[in-house]
Short mmCIF file of C-alpha atoms in Angstrom, two decimals:
data_model
loop_
_atom_site.label_atom_id
_atom_site.label_comp_id
_atom_site.label_asym_id
_atom_site.label_seq_id
_atom_site.Cartn_x
_atom_site.Cartn_y
_atom_site.Cartn_z
CA MET W 248 153.01 112.74 68.24
CA PRO W 249 152.45 111.26 72.03
CA GLU W 250 155.49 109.41 74.05
CA ASN W 251 155.67 105.81 73.77
CA LYS W 252 154.40 103.91 76.56
CA GLY W 253 155.18 100.74 75.34
CA LEU W 254 154.28 97.80 73.08
CA VAL W 255 150.95 95.93 73.17
CA LEU W 256 150.27 92.71 71.73
CA VAL W 257 146.90 92.78 70.39
CA VAL W 258 145.35 89.25 69.52
CA GLU W 259 142.50 89.25 67.43
CA ASP W 260 141.81 87.09 64.12
CA GLU W 261 139.16 89.64 62.97
CA HIS W 262 141.00 92.00 60.58
CA HIS W 263 138.84 95.46 61.21
CA ILE W 264 138.78 95.06 64.84
CA ALA W 265 142.06 94.25 65.16
CA ASP W 266 143.08 97.52 62.97
CA LEU W 267 140.37 99.51 64.98
CA GLN W 268 141.88 98.68 68.43
CA ARG W 269 145.49 99.06 66.70
CA ARG W 270 144.61 102.76 65.40
CA TYR W 271 143.53 103.74 69.10
CA LEU W 272 145.80 102.21 70.98
CA SER W 273 148.52 103.77 68.66
CA ARG W 274 146.93 107.38 69.01
CA GLU W 275 147.64 106.72 72.89
CA GLY W 276 151.00 106.28 71.92
CA PHE W 277 151.11 102.91 72.21
CA GLY W 278 153.16 100.62 70.01
CA VAL W 279 151.07 97.73 68.38
CA HIS W 280 151.70 94.40 67.23
CA VAL W 281 148.85 92.31 66.09
CA GLU W 282 148.55 88.33 65.92
CA THR W 283 145.99 86.61 64.54
CA ASP W 284 146.15 83.32 66.27
CA GLY W 285 147.15 81.75 69.45
CA ASN W 286 150.26 80.27 68.36
CA GLY W 287 151.62 83.34 66.53
CA ALA W 288 150.27 85.08 69.96
CA LEU W 289 152.32 83.10 72.07
CA ALA W 290 155.20 83.00 70.49
CA ALA W 291 154.63 86.98 70.01
CA ALA W 292 154.02 86.99 73.85
CA ARG W 293 157.63 84.95 74.79
CA ARG W 294 159.34 87.42 72.56
CA MET W 295 158.44 90.44 72.34
CA ARG W 296 157.62 91.29 76.33
CA PRO W 297 154.67 93.43 75.77
CA VAL W 298 153.39 96.16 78.38
CA ALA W 299 150.05 94.36 78.06
CA ILE W 300 148.20 91.87 75.75
CA VAL W 301 144.66 92.46 74.42
CA LEU W 302 143.59 88.75 73.86
CA ASP W 303 140.22 87.14 71.98
CA ILE W 304 139.44 84.39 73.51
CA ALA W 305 137.77 82.80 70.48
CA LEU W 306 141.02 82.15 68.09
CA PRO W 307 142.00 79.69 65.63
CA GLY W 308 144.23 77.10 66.49
CA MET W 309 145.18 77.40 70.19
CA ASP W 310 142.51 79.65 71.47
CA GLY W 311 142.91 82.51 73.85
CA VAL W 312 142.43 81.00 77.13
CA GLU W 313 145.17 78.30 76.40
CA VAL W 314 147.46 81.48 75.23
CA CYS W 315 146.53 82.31 79.03
CA ARG W 316 147.04 79.44 80.55
CA ARG W 317 150.78 78.72 79.13
CA LEU W 318 151.51 82.17 79.54
CA ARG W 319 151.17 81.49 83.54
CA GLU W 320 151.97 78.48 83.76
CA GLU W 321 155.41 79.69 82.16
CA GLY W 322 155.58 82.90 85.18
CA ASP W 323 154.80 85.21 82.40
CA TRP W 324 152.51 87.76 84.56
CA THR W 325 152.18 90.23 81.52
CA PRO W 326 148.85 92.12 82.04
CA ILE W 327 145.92 90.48 79.94
CA VAL W 328 142.27 91.70 78.60
CA PHE W 329 140.43 89.29 77.21
CA VAL W 330 137.80 90.10 74.59
CA THR W 331 135.11 87.75 74.01
CA ALA W 332 131.93 87.81 72.01
CA ARG W 333 130.56 85.26 73.90
CA ASP W 334 128.49 87.15 76.83
CA GLU W 335 128.47 84.29 78.69
CA VAL W 336 129.51 84.99 82.64
CA THR W 337 131.46 81.50 82.54
CA ASP W 338 133.37 82.20 79.85
CA ARG W 339 134.45 85.47 81.70
CA ILE W 340 135.16 84.32 85.08
CA LEU W 341 137.02 81.27 83.25
CA GLY W 342 139.31 83.64 81.84
CA LEU W 343 139.73 85.80 85.16
CA GLU W 344 140.32 81.89 86.82
CA LEU W 345 143.23 81.58 84.41
CA GLY W 346 145.07 85.07 85.79
CA ALA W 347 143.49 87.47 83.18
CA ASP W 348 142.93 90.66 84.54
CA ASP W 349 139.84 92.29 82.85
CA TYR W 350 137.55 91.63 80.32
CA LEU W 351 135.71 93.24 77.35
CA THR W 352 132.51 91.94 75.42
CA LYS W 353 132.10 92.36 72.08
CA PRO W 354 131.07 95.05 70.58
CA PHE W 355 133.18 97.53 72.58
CA SER W 356 133.72 100.99 72.28
CA PRO W 357 137.69 101.08 71.53
CA HIS W 358 137.29 104.23 73.46
CA GLU W 359 137.06 101.96 76.36
CA LEU W 360 139.22 99.15 75.20
CA VAL W 361 142.14 102.28 75.65
CA ALA W 362 140.88 102.95 78.89
CA ARG W 363 141.25 99.82 80.20
CA VAL W 364 144.69 99.23 79.29
CA LYS W 365 145.51 102.46 80.48
CA SER W 366 144.32 102.35 84.10
CA LEU W 367 145.31 98.54 83.95
CA LEU W 368 149.45 99.86 83.32
CA ARG W 369 148.68 103.09 85.95
CA ARG W 370 148.09 100.76 88.64
CA ALA W 371 150.64 98.35 88.05
CA ALA W 372 153.24 100.84 87.84
CA GLY W 373 151.98 103.58 89.90
CA PRO W 374 153.89 104.46 92.94
CA GLN W 375 151.97 104.23 96.48
CA ARG W 376 152.78 105.90 100.04
CA ASP W 377 153.84 103.83 102.66
CA PRO W 378 155.20 100.77 99.94
CA VAL W 379 155.52 98.07 102.53
CA ARG W 380 152.70 96.56 104.79
CA ARG W 381 152.41 94.21 106.70
CA VAL W 382 149.52 91.72 107.82
CA GLY W 383 149.93 88.38 109.94
CA ARG W 384 152.12 86.72 108.12
CA LEU W 385 152.26 88.87 104.66
CA VAL W 386 154.25 91.15 103.50
CA LEU W 387 153.04 93.44 100.58
CA ASP W 388 155.86 96.02 98.87
CA THR W 389 153.82 98.07 96.42
CA GLY W 390 157.15 99.42 95.48
CA ARG W 391 158.71 96.04 94.18
CA ARG W 392 154.78 94.47 93.34
CA THR W 393 155.91 91.52 95.55
CA LEU W 394 153.61 89.75 98.08
CA HIS W 395 155.56 87.13 100.80
CA VAL W 396 154.05 84.88 102.79
CA ASP W 397 156.44 83.59 105.82
CA ASP W 398 159.34 84.68 103.84
CA GLY W 399 158.16 82.88 100.82
CA PRO W 400 157.08 84.59 97.80
CA VAL W 401 153.59 84.42 96.21
CA GLU W 402 152.91 84.95 92.41
CA LEU W 403 149.85 87.50 92.10
CA THR W 404 148.39 88.64 88.48
CA THR W 405 148.94 92.42 88.64
CA THR W 406 144.27 92.90 89.24
CA GLU W 407 144.94 90.04 92.36
CA PHE W 408 147.87 92.29 93.59
CA ASN W 409 145.92 95.59 93.28
CA LEU W 410 142.66 94.25 95.10
CA LEU W 411 144.83 92.81 98.02
CA ALA W 412 147.22 96.34 98.27
CA PHE W 413 143.78 98.13 97.79
CA LEU W 414 142.26 96.07 101.09
CA MET W 415 145.29 96.40 103.19
CA ARG W 416 145.70 99.96 102.70
CA HIS W 417 142.60 100.36 104.48
CA PRO W 418 142.47 98.39 107.37
CA GLY W 419 139.71 96.95 109.41
CA GLN W 420 137.00 98.76 106.84
CA VAL W 421 134.63 96.96 104.83
CA PHE W 422 133.84 97.29 100.85
CA SER W 423 130.97 96.90 98.40
CA ARG W 424 131.50 94.69 95.79
CA ASP W 425 130.62 98.02 93.79
CA ARG W 426 132.92 100.09 95.44
CA LEU W 427 135.82 97.46 95.18
CA LEU W 428 135.17 97.37 90.98
CA ALA W 429 135.27 101.03 90.87
CA GLN W 430 138.31 101.62 93.06
CA VAL W 431 140.07 98.37 91.70
CA TRP W 432 139.22 97.81 88.34
CA GLY W 433 138.81 101.52 87.41
CA TYR W 434 134.85 100.91 86.48
CA ALA W 435 131.66 99.69 87.98
CA ASP W 436 129.30 97.83 85.71
CA TYR W 437 127.39 96.76 88.60
CA ARG W 438 126.10 93.34 86.47
CA ASP W 439 129.60 91.71 87.01
CA THR W 440 129.93 92.26 91.06
CA ARG W 441 130.55 88.34 90.84
CA VAL W 442 134.20 89.15 89.26
CA VAL W 443 134.90 90.51 92.86
CA ASP W 444 134.29 87.45 94.37
CA VAL W 445 136.36 84.92 91.82
CA TYR W 446 138.90 87.34 92.53
CA ILE W 447 138.77 86.99 96.33
CA ALA W 448 138.09 83.28 95.97
CA GLN W 449 141.93 83.60 93.97
CA LEU W 450 143.18 85.22 96.83
CA ARG W 451 142.40 82.86 99.45
CA ALA W 452 143.42 80.04 97.35
CA LYS W 453 147.17 81.53 97.16
CA LEU W 454 147.61 83.04 100.40
CA GLY W 455 145.63 79.61 102.42
CA ASP W 456 145.51 80.07 105.80
CA ALA W 457 147.66 83.09 106.04
CA GLY W 458 145.33 85.04 104.09
CA PRO W 459 143.47 88.08 106.06
CA ILE W 460 140.39 88.79 104.01
CA ARG W 461 136.91 88.31 105.74
CA THR W 462 133.66 88.42 104.55
CA VAL W 463 131.25 90.60 105.59
CA ARG W 464 127.86 88.87 104.98
CA GLY W 465 125.60 91.45 102.64
CA VAL W 466 128.22 94.09 102.85
CA GLY W 467 131.21 92.96 101.09
CA TYR W 468 134.97 92.23 102.25
CA GLY W 469 137.82 93.73 104.08
CA VAL W 470 141.14 92.99 106.23
CA ALA W 471 141.81 93.07 109.60
CA ASP W 472 142.72 95.93 111.39
CA THR W 473 146.27 94.70 112.59
CA ALA W 474 147.38 95.25 108.84
CA ARG W 475 150.73 98.54 109.13
#
């Protein structure tokens, strides 16, 4: 049996899909708890404190968007992978703006789901060289996974943190959206590079005038070379 890697909360009202997700995640060493509606999902997330949540958007009662919104408002930053059957950019962007860390559109391979969950957790937990980095008024600690601006803490989602950390590890360099998808998200779906723009906008909103991220039109994003 593989080593237990923690509990994943799967929220899916289509039983055959939930069972498929459970079986593939279990094979990789994750414990799995399944809920089929939003109210049950919210209660389970609060009670069980899973390492990750695979969250369908279209659910009976409270939908996945509202579940995500409430968890984030409560300060719960458990990594969330949204799952949706609606291949609409607006649905996916809304989920990311609310604090989801990744998304998959049905139908998808269960192997891809497992890979996304593992990649997200690996990036969230993996140790980094030079754990504390500073640029301007920002202090980012990749060991403790904290960010302070002017000595005050700033809450970031897992993916927001990973994106900022990647840019700050490479001061003065500019990265294309495709490169950022590959390096930060762990995949490159070139149709969805707008996702990068959404996260950059969210970081800028949270960092305010202390934000070091710059845009190079027609190329991509980077941070000032004063980072250290």
